[in-house]
Amino acid sequence: MRVLVVGGGGREHALLWKLRQSARVTALYCAPGNAGTAALATNVPIAGDDVEGLRDFAARERVDCTIVGPELPLVRGITDMFAAAGLRCFGPSRAAAALEGSKAFAKDVMARAGVPTARHAVFDDAAAALRYVDEVGAPVVVKADGLAAGKGVTVCTTAAEARAAIDASMRRGVFGDAGRRVVVEEFLAGEEVSFMALTDGEAVVPLQSSQDHKRLGDDDTGPNTGGMGAYSPSPLVTPALERAVMEEILRPMIATLAAAGVRYRGVLYAGLMVAGGRAKVLEFNVRFGDPECQVLMLRLRSDLLDLVLAVLDGTLAGHAPAWEVHASACVVLAARGYPNEPAKGDVIAGLDGWDGGVVFHSGTAAREGTVVTSGGRVLTVAALGADVADAVRRAYVGVRRITFAGMQYRRDIGARARR
Ligand code: AMP
Ligand code: GLY
């Protein structure tokens, strides 16, 4: 089978790394890819959000199956466009991808499905949003409705901050059209967990739990990022909690969409806040998390392509992915200036010769025989271990081999799981 992976980050490198192990894969492409994916696949210089360009490429190269990494092409309807051209594409349709593309839509489906989540209200009018904040007070969370490159959420500890966030999003348009509508919601305390499942629109099959570190600095300080490291499994996700997440959150979401005529095929990612052994939904993503995907792919023993095809064929029922029973962890190495203004073009040393784990590339590019930084998150260093602490220790062994100017990373990945 000829397989195309759309995207160019660590998540996509991990998907390719796993697909390479599948006997059924005869050709692998990645669009646009990075310096790491080039070793596993043919990189194709088409941007991940150039949906027409990707469709034309897939048709021309007789690609049998396309797997989409990032949310933007999904929200723009890449799956529908491929289907119209008779091409198979793993990921939800545009209508289903609105779970990530519109937070108000996600909240509406959650309400209909009876899914536990923060109390909220949706506003198209800034004055009404400001009055609501005065009424409910702080802490409170202000979210741009649409995709805002991970920057659309402001957790506000004072009402003044919430008023400023509403003003910036709705009146000053800092997120463009994505922020003209906002969701204002109750602040939830607890610990965050990522829980992903595969679904063909009927069957819902859980993947392993994981936890991400969103803040740039140790002890969860500094600005929010796309994710600075992850580990799997999450010790918070007991068998009882996993059952509750499946029965109270993921299955009702898929069933509620199906009842409305929206068949969800792909990965559904629930970002959860866990407190007192119970989970509430913070957000849904319609794709694998990055860097959560990296730790999951390291632990997945089943053939990824088999699972992807079962989703596409609607034959997922009865599939139960096999996993490494122990743990995995990863540490993200970010460029200087990340997340605000990441520097590019710094030469990366120490990439070769480590066999204690896997170095997945994110923002890297090849230049004159060297590998240089070309994005905010540069590398994800991942390892398996006997438990989370061991996996973390092994991942840091890999980290210590790598250097580039201004390299930033957290020293405390997995600290909570190890306490
Ligand atoms: P989201 O993009 O919705 O996941 O939000 C980004 C981050 O904001 C989450 O990972 C949480 O850390 C935080 N967050 C979002 N919603 C809430 C909430 N209701 N209560 C507390 N923190 C939140
Ligand atoms: N690591 C969080 C995400 O992929 O959205």
Coordinates of C-alpha atoms and ligand atoms in Angstrom, one line a residue:
M1 CA 0.0 0.0 0.0
R2 CA 1.1 3.5 -0.8
V3 CA 0.6 5.8 2.2
L4 CA 0.8 9.5 2.5
V5 CA 1.1 11.3 5.9
V6 CA 0.1 14.9 6.0
G7 CA 2.0 17.2 8.3
G8 CA 5.6 17.9 9.2
G9 CA 6.0 17.6 13.0
G10 CA 7.0 15.0 15.6
R11 CA 3.6 13.5 15.5
E12 CA 3.9 12.8 11.8
H13 CA 7.5 11.5 12.2
A14 CA 6.2 9.0 14.8
L15 CA 3.3 7.9 12.6
L16 CA 5.8 7.2 9.8
W17 CA 8.2 5.4 12.1
K18 CA 5.3 3.1 13.1
L19 CA 4.0 2.7 9.5
R20 CA 7.5 1.7 8.4
Q21 CA 7.1 -1.4 10.6
S22 CA 4.0 -2.5 8.6
A23 CA 4.6 -5.3 6.1
R24 CA 1.8 -3.9 4.0
V25 CA 3.4 -0.5 3.3
T26 CA 5.1 -0.4 0.0
A27 CA 5.6 3.4 -0.4
L28 CA 5.6 6.2 2.1
Y29 CA 5.2 9.9 1.5
C30 CA 5.1 12.9 3.8
A31 CA 3.8 16.3 3.0
P32 CA 5.7 18.5 3.8
G33 CA 7.7 16.5 6.3
N34 CA 11.0 17.5 7.9
A35 CA 14.7 16.3 8.0
G36 CA 13.7 13.3 10.1
T37 CA 10.8 12.1 7.9
A38 CA 13.0 12.2 4.9
A39 CA 14.8 9.1 6.2
L40 CA 11.6 7.1 6.3
A41 CA 9.5 8.6 3.5
T42 CA 9.7 10.7 0.4
N43 CA 9.1 14.3 1.5
V44 CA 6.7 16.1 -0.9
P45 CA 6.9 19.9 -0.8
I46 CA 3.2 20.5 -0.4
A47 CA 2.0 22.5 2.6
G48 CA -0.2 20.5 5.1
D49 CA -3.1 22.9 4.5
D50 CA -2.9 22.9 0.7
V51 CA -5.9 20.6 0.5
E52 CA -6.3 20.7 -3.2
G53 CA -2.6 20.2 -3.8
L54 CA -2.6 17.2 -1.5
R55 CA -5.6 15.7 -3.3
D56 CA -4.0 16.1 -6.7
F57 CA -0.8 14.6 -5.5
A58 CA -2.6 11.6 -4.0
A59 CA -4.5 11.0 -7.2
R60 CA -1.4 11.3 -9.4
E61 CA 0.7 9.0 -7.2
R62 CA -2.1 6.5 -6.7
V63 CA -1.9 6.8 -2.9
D64 CA -4.1 4.2 -1.3
C65 CA -4.4 5.8 2.1
T66 CA -3.7 9.3 3.5
I67 CA -3.3 9.9 7.2
V68 CA -3.8 13.5 8.3
G69 CA -1.7 14.7 11.3
P70 CA -2.8 18.3 12.0
E71 CA -6.3 19.8 12.6
L72 CA -6.3 22.6 10.0
P73 CA -6.7 20.4 6.8
L74 CA -9.4 18.4 8.7
V75 CA -11.3 21.5 9.7
R76 CA -11.0 22.6 6.1
G77 CA -12.6 19.4 4.8
I78 CA -9.6 17.4 3.4
T79 CA -11.4 14.1 4.1
D80 CA -14.5 15.2 2.2
M81 CA -12.5 16.5 -0.7
F82 CA -10.5 13.2 -0.9
A83 CA -13.7 11.2 -0.7
A84 CA -15.2 13.2 -3.6
A85 CA -12.1 12.2 -5.7
G86 CA -12.4 8.5 -4.6
L87 CA -9.4 8.7 -2.3
R88 CA -9.2 7.2 1.2
C89 CA -8.3 9.6 3.9
F90 CA -8.0 8.9 7.7
G91 CA -9.6 11.7 9.7
P92 CA -13.0 13.1 10.4
S93 CA -15.1 14.9 7.8
R94 CA -15.4 18.7 7.9
A95 CA -18.7 18.4 9.8
A96 CA -17.1 16.1 12.4
A97 CA -13.9 18.1 12.7
A98 CA -16.0 21.0 13.9
L99 CA -15.5 19.4 17.3
E100 CA -12.1 21.1 17.3
G101 CA -12.9 23.9 14.8
S102 CA -15.6 25.4 16.9
K103 CA -15.6 25.2 20.7
A104 CA -19.2 26.4 20.8
F105 CA -20.2 23.4 18.5
A106 CA -18.2 21.0 20.8
K107 CA -20.0 22.4 23.8
D108 CA -23.3 22.0 22.1
V109 CA -22.7 18.3 21.3
M110 CA -21.4 17.7 24.8
A111 CA -24.6 19.2 26.2
R112 CA -26.7 17.0 24.0
A113 CA -24.6 13.9 24.8
G114 CA -24.7 14.6 28.6
V115 CA -20.9 14.7 28.7
P116 CA -19.4 16.2 31.9
T117 CA -17.7 19.5 31.2
A118 CA -17.3 23.0 32.5
R119 CA -20.4 25.2 32.7
H120 CA -20.3 27.7 29.9
A121 CA -22.0 30.4 27.8
V122 CA -21.4 31.4 24.1
F123 CA -21.2 35.0 23.0
D124 CA -21.3 36.9 19.7
D125 CA -21.7 40.2 21.4
A126 CA -18.8 41.6 23.5
A127 CA -21.0 43.7 25.8
A128 CA -23.0 40.6 26.7
A129 CA -19.8 38.6 27.4
L130 CA -18.5 41.4 29.6
R131 CA -21.8 41.4 31.6
Y132 CA -21.6 37.6 32.0
V133 CA -18.0 37.9 33.4
D134 CA -19.2 40.5 35.9
E135 CA -21.9 38.1 37.0
V136 CA -19.9 34.9 37.4
G137 CA -16.5 36.5 38.5
A138 CA -13.1 34.9 38.4
P139 CA -11.4 32.5 38.0
V140 CA -12.9 32.0 34.5
V141 CA -11.7 30.8 31.1
V142 CA -12.2 32.8 27.9
K143 CA -11.9 30.8 24.6
A144 CA -11.9 31.9 21.0
D145 CA -14.5 29.8 19.3
G146 CA -12.3 28.9 16.2
L147 CA -8.8 27.7 15.6
A148 CA -6.3 30.2 16.9
A149 CA -3.0 28.2 16.6
G150 CA -3.2 27.0 20.2
K151 CA -3.4 30.6 21.6
G152 CA -7.1 31.1 21.8
V153 CA -7.6 30.1 25.4
T154 CA -7.0 32.5 28.3
V155 CA -7.3 31.2 31.8
C156 CA -8.1 34.3 33.9
T157 CA -7.6 34.6 37.6
T158 CA -9.2 38.0 37.8
A159 CA -12.3 39.5 36.1
A160 CA -10.1 42.3 34.8
E161 CA -8.0 39.7 32.9
A162 CA -11.2 38.1 31.5
R163 CA -12.5 41.5 30.4
A164 CA -9.2 42.1 28.6
A165 CA -9.3 38.7 26.9
I166 CA -12.8 39.3 25.7
D167 CA -11.9 42.8 24.4
A168 CA -8.8 41.4 22.6
S169 CA -10.6 38.6 21.0
M170 CA -14.0 40.1 20.1
R171 CA -13.3 43.8 19.6
R172 CA -9.6 44.0 18.6
G173 CA -9.8 40.8 16.6
V174 CA -6.4 39.4 17.7
F175 CA -7.4 35.9 16.5
G176 CA -9.2 37.2 13.4
D177 CA -12.5 35.6 12.7
A178 CA -11.7 32.7 15.0
G179 CA -12.2 35.0 18.0
R180 CA -15.3 37.0 17.1
R181 CA -17.3 34.4 19.0
V182 CA -16.2 33.3 22.4
V183 CA -17.0 30.7 24.9
V184 CA -16.7 31.8 28.5
E185 CA -16.5 28.9 30.9
E186 CA -16.1 27.8 34.4
F187 CA -12.5 27.2 35.6
L188 CA -11.8 23.6 36.4
A189 CA -9.1 22.6 38.9
G190 CA -7.3 19.3 38.7
E191 CA -4.7 17.5 36.6
E192 CA -4.9 17.3 32.8
V193 CA -4.9 14.0 31.0
S194 CA -5.0 13.2 27.3
F195 CA -7.2 10.3 26.3
M196 CA -7.5 9.3 22.6
A197 CA -9.7 6.7 20.9
L198 CA -10.1 5.4 17.4
T199 CA -13.5 5.3 16.0
D200 CA -15.2 4.3 12.7
G201 CA -18.3 6.2 13.7
E202 CA -19.8 3.2 15.5
A203 CA -17.2 1.2 17.4
V204 CA -15.0 3.2 19.7
V205 CA -11.6 1.7 20.7
P206 CA -9.5 3.3 23.4
L207 CA -5.8 4.0 23.0
Q208 CA -3.6 4.3 26.0
S209 CA -3.8 7.3 28.3
S210 CA -1.0 9.9 28.4
Q211 CA -0.2 13.2 30.0
D212 CA 1.3 16.3 28.3
H213 CA 3.2 19.2 29.8
K214 CA 1.8 22.4 28.3
R215 CA 3.8 25.1 30.0
L216 CA 7.3 26.0 28.8
G217 CA 9.0 26.0 32.1
D218 CA 9.7 23.6 34.9
D219 CA 7.0 23.3 37.6
D220 CA 4.4 24.4 35.0
T221 CA 5.6 28.0 34.8
G222 CA 5.9 30.3 31.8
P223 CA 3.8 30.5 28.7
N224 CA 1.6 27.8 27.2
T225 CA 3.1 25.7 24.4
G226 CA 2.0 23.0 22.0
G227 CA 3.4 20.5 24.6
M228 CA 6.9 20.2 26.0
G229 CA 6.9 16.5 26.9
A230 CA 4.6 13.6 27.6
Y231 CA 4.4 10.2 29.2
S232 CA 2.1 7.2 28.9
P233 CA 0.3 5.7 30.7
S234 CA -1.1 8.3 33.1
P235 CA -1.3 7.0 36.6
L236 CA -4.5 9.0 37.1
V237 CA -6.3 6.9 34.5
T238 CA -7.3 3.8 36.5
P239 CA -9.4 1.1 34.9
A240 CA -12.5 2.6 36.5
L241 CA -11.7 6.1 35.1
E242 CA -11.0 4.7 31.7
R243 CA -14.4 3.0 31.7
A244 CA -16.1 6.2 32.7
V245 CA -14.3 8.2 30.0
M246 CA -15.4 5.6 27.4
E247 CA -19.0 5.3 28.6
E248 CA -19.7 8.9 29.7
I249 CA -17.7 10.8 27.2
L250 CA -16.3 9.2 24.1
R251 CA -19.1 6.8 23.2
P252 CA -21.9 9.3 23.8
M253 CA -20.1 11.9 21.7
I254 CA -19.8 9.5 18.7
A255 CA -23.4 8.3 19.1
T256 CA -24.7 11.9 19.4
L257 CA -22.9 12.9 16.3
A258 CA -24.1 9.8 14.5
A259 CA -27.7 10.5 15.5
A260 CA -27.3 13.9 13.9
G261 CA -26.1 12.3 10.7
V262 CA -22.4 13.0 11.3
R263 CA -20.2 9.9 11.1
Y264 CA -16.9 10.4 12.9
R265 CA -14.0 8.4 11.5
G266 CA -10.5 8.8 12.9
V267 CA -9.0 9.7 16.2
L268 CA -10.9 11.5 18.8
Y269 CA -8.8 13.2 21.5
A270 CA -10.4 14.2 24.7
G271 CA -8.4 16.7 26.8
L272 CA -9.6 16.0 30.3
M273 CA -9.4 17.6 33.7
V274 CA -9.3 15.0 36.4
A275 CA -10.1 15.7 40.0
G276 CA -11.2 13.4 42.7
G277 CA -11.1 10.4 40.4
R278 CA -13.6 12.0 37.9
A279 CA -12.9 13.5 34.5
K280 CA -14.5 16.5 32.8
V281 CA -13.8 17.5 29.2
L282 CA -11.7 20.7 28.6
E283 CA -11.6 20.3 24.8
F284 CA -11.8 17.8 22.0
N285 CA -9.1 17.5 19.3
V286 CA -9.9 15.6 16.1
R287 CA -6.4 14.2 15.6
F288 CA -3.5 12.7 17.5
G289 CA -1.9 14.9 20.1
D290 CA 1.7 16.1 19.6
P291 CA 3.8 15.0 21.6
E292 CA 1.3 12.4 23.0
C293 CA 1.3 10.6 19.6
Q294 CA 5.1 10.0 20.0
V295 CA 4.7 8.2 23.3
L296 CA 1.8 6.2 22.1
M297 CA 3.5 5.1 18.9
L298 CA 6.4 3.9 20.9
R299 CA 4.1 1.7 23.0
L300 CA 1.9 0.4 20.2
R301 CA 2.6 -3.1 19.2
S302 CA -0.2 -3.6 16.7
D303 CA 0.1 -2.7 13.1
L304 CA -0.9 0.9 12.7
L305 CA -2.0 0.5 9.1
D306 CA -4.4 -2.3 10.1
L307 CA -6.0 -0.1 12.6
V308 CA -6.2 2.8 10.2
L309 CA -7.8 0.6 7.5
A310 CA -10.3 -0.8 10.0
V311 CA -11.4 2.8 10.8
L312 CA -11.8 3.6 7.1
D313 CA -13.6 0.3 6.3
G314 CA -15.9 0.6 9.2
T315 CA -14.7 -2.7 10.7
L316 CA -13.1 -1.5 13.9
A317 CA -15.5 -3.4 16.2
G318 CA -13.5 -6.2 17.9
H319 CA -10.1 -4.6 17.2
A320 CA -8.1 -4.2 20.4
P321 CA -4.6 -2.7 19.9
A322 CA -1.8 -4.4 21.7
W323 CA 0.6 -2.3 23.8
E324 CA 4.0 -2.5 25.4
V325 CA 2.8 -3.1 29.0
H326 CA 5.3 -0.7 30.5
A327 CA 5.7 3.0 29.9
S328 CA 7.1 5.6 27.6
A329 CA 8.1 9.2 27.9
C330 CA 9.4 12.0 25.7
V331 CA 11.1 15.3 26.1
V332 CA 10.6 18.1 23.6
L333 CA 13.6 20.2 22.6
A334 CA 12.5 23.7 21.6
A335 CA 14.2 26.5 19.7
R336 CA 15.4 29.6 21.5
G337 CA 12.6 32.2 21.4
Y338 CA 9.9 29.5 21.5
P339 CA 6.9 29.9 21.7
N340 CA 6.8 33.6 20.8
E341 CA 9.5 34.0 18.2
P342 CA 11.4 30.8 17.6
A343 CA 14.8 31.2 16.0
K344 CA 15.6 29.1 12.9
G345 CA 18.7 27.9 11.2
D346 CA 20.8 26.7 14.2
V347 CA 22.9 23.6 13.5
I348 CA 21.8 20.6 15.5
A349 CA 24.6 18.2 16.7
G350 CA 24.4 14.8 18.3
L351 CA 21.5 13.3 16.3
D352 CA 23.1 10.0 15.4
G353 CA 24.2 6.9 17.2
W354 CA 21.7 6.7 20.1
D355 CA 20.0 3.3 20.4
G356 CA 18.3 3.9 23.8
G357 CA 15.2 5.4 22.2
V358 CA 14.0 7.3 19.2
V359 CA 14.6 11.0 18.3
F360 CA 11.5 12.2 16.4
H361 CA 12.0 15.4 14.4
S362 CA 9.6 18.3 14.5
G363 CA 10.9 21.7 13.3
T364 CA 14.0 20.5 11.4
A365 CA 15.4 21.0 7.9
A366 CA 18.4 19.6 6.0
R367 CA 20.9 22.2 4.9
E368 CA 24.2 21.4 3.2
G369 CA 24.7 18.1 4.9
T370 CA 23.7 19.3 8.3
V371 CA 20.3 19.3 10.1
V372 CA 19.2 22.8 11.3
T373 CA 16.3 24.1 13.4
S374 CA 13.3 25.3 11.4
G375 CA 10.5 25.6 13.9
G376 CA 9.5 26.1 17.5
R377 CA 9.5 22.6 18.7
V378 CA 12.6 21.0 17.1
L379 CA 12.9 17.4 18.4
T380 CA 11.1 14.9 20.5
V381 CA 13.4 12.5 22.3
A382 CA 11.4 9.4 23.3
A383 CA 12.1 6.2 25.2
L384 CA 10.4 3.1 26.6
G385 CA 11.0 2.1 30.2
A386 CA 9.9 -0.2 33.0
D387 CA 7.8 2.6 34.4
V388 CA 7.3 6.3 33.7
A389 CA 10.3 7.2 35.9
D390 CA 12.6 4.8 34.0
A391 CA 11.3 5.9 30.6
V392 CA 11.9 9.5 31.6
R393 CA 15.4 8.7 32.8
R394 CA 16.2 7.0 29.5
A395 CA 14.8 9.8 27.4
Y396 CA 17.0 12.3 29.2
V397 CA 20.0 10.1 28.3
G398 CA 19.1 10.8 24.7
V399 CA 18.6 14.5 25.4
R400 CA 22.1 15.0 26.8
R401 CA 23.6 13.9 23.5
I402 CA 21.9 16.7 21.5
T403 CA 22.9 20.3 21.3
F404 CA 21.9 23.4 19.4
A405 CA 22.1 27.1 20.1
G406 CA 19.6 28.2 22.7
M407 CA 18.0 24.7 23.1
Q408 CA 15.2 24.8 25.6
Y409 CA 13.6 21.9 27.4
R410 CA 12.0 21.0 30.6
R411 CA 13.9 19.1 33.3
D412 CA 10.8 17.8 35.1
I413 CA 9.0 15.7 32.6
G414 CA 7.0 13.0 34.4
A415 CA 7.7 14.5 37.8
R416 CA 4.1 14.3 38.9
A417 CA 3.8 10.6 37.8
R418 CA 7.0 9.9 39.7
R419 CA 5.9 11.5 43.0
Ligands
AMP1 P1 -7.8 24.0 25.3 O1 -7.2 24.5 24.0 O2 -9.3 24.2 25.4 O3 -7.3 22.7 25.8 O4 -7.2 24.9 26.4 C1 -5.8 25.1 26.6 C2 -5.4 24.9 28.0 O5 -6.2 25.8 28.8 C3 -5.8 23.5 28.6 O6 -4.9 22.6 28.3 C4 -5.9 23.8 30.0 O7 -4.6 23.9 30.6 C5 -6.5 25.2 30.1 N1 -8.0 25.2 30.2 C6 -8.9 25.1 29.2 N2 -10.1 25.1 29.7 C7 -10.0 25.2 31.0 C8 -11.0 25.2 32.1 N3 -12.3 25.2 31.9 N4 -10.5 25.2 33.4 C9 -9.1 25.3 33.6 N5 -8.2 25.3 32.6 C10 -8.6 25.2 31.4
GLY2 N1 -0.3 18.3 23.0 C1 -1.6 18.8 22.9 C2 -2.2 18.8 21.5 O1 -1.7 18.1 20.6 O2 -3.2 19.5 21.3

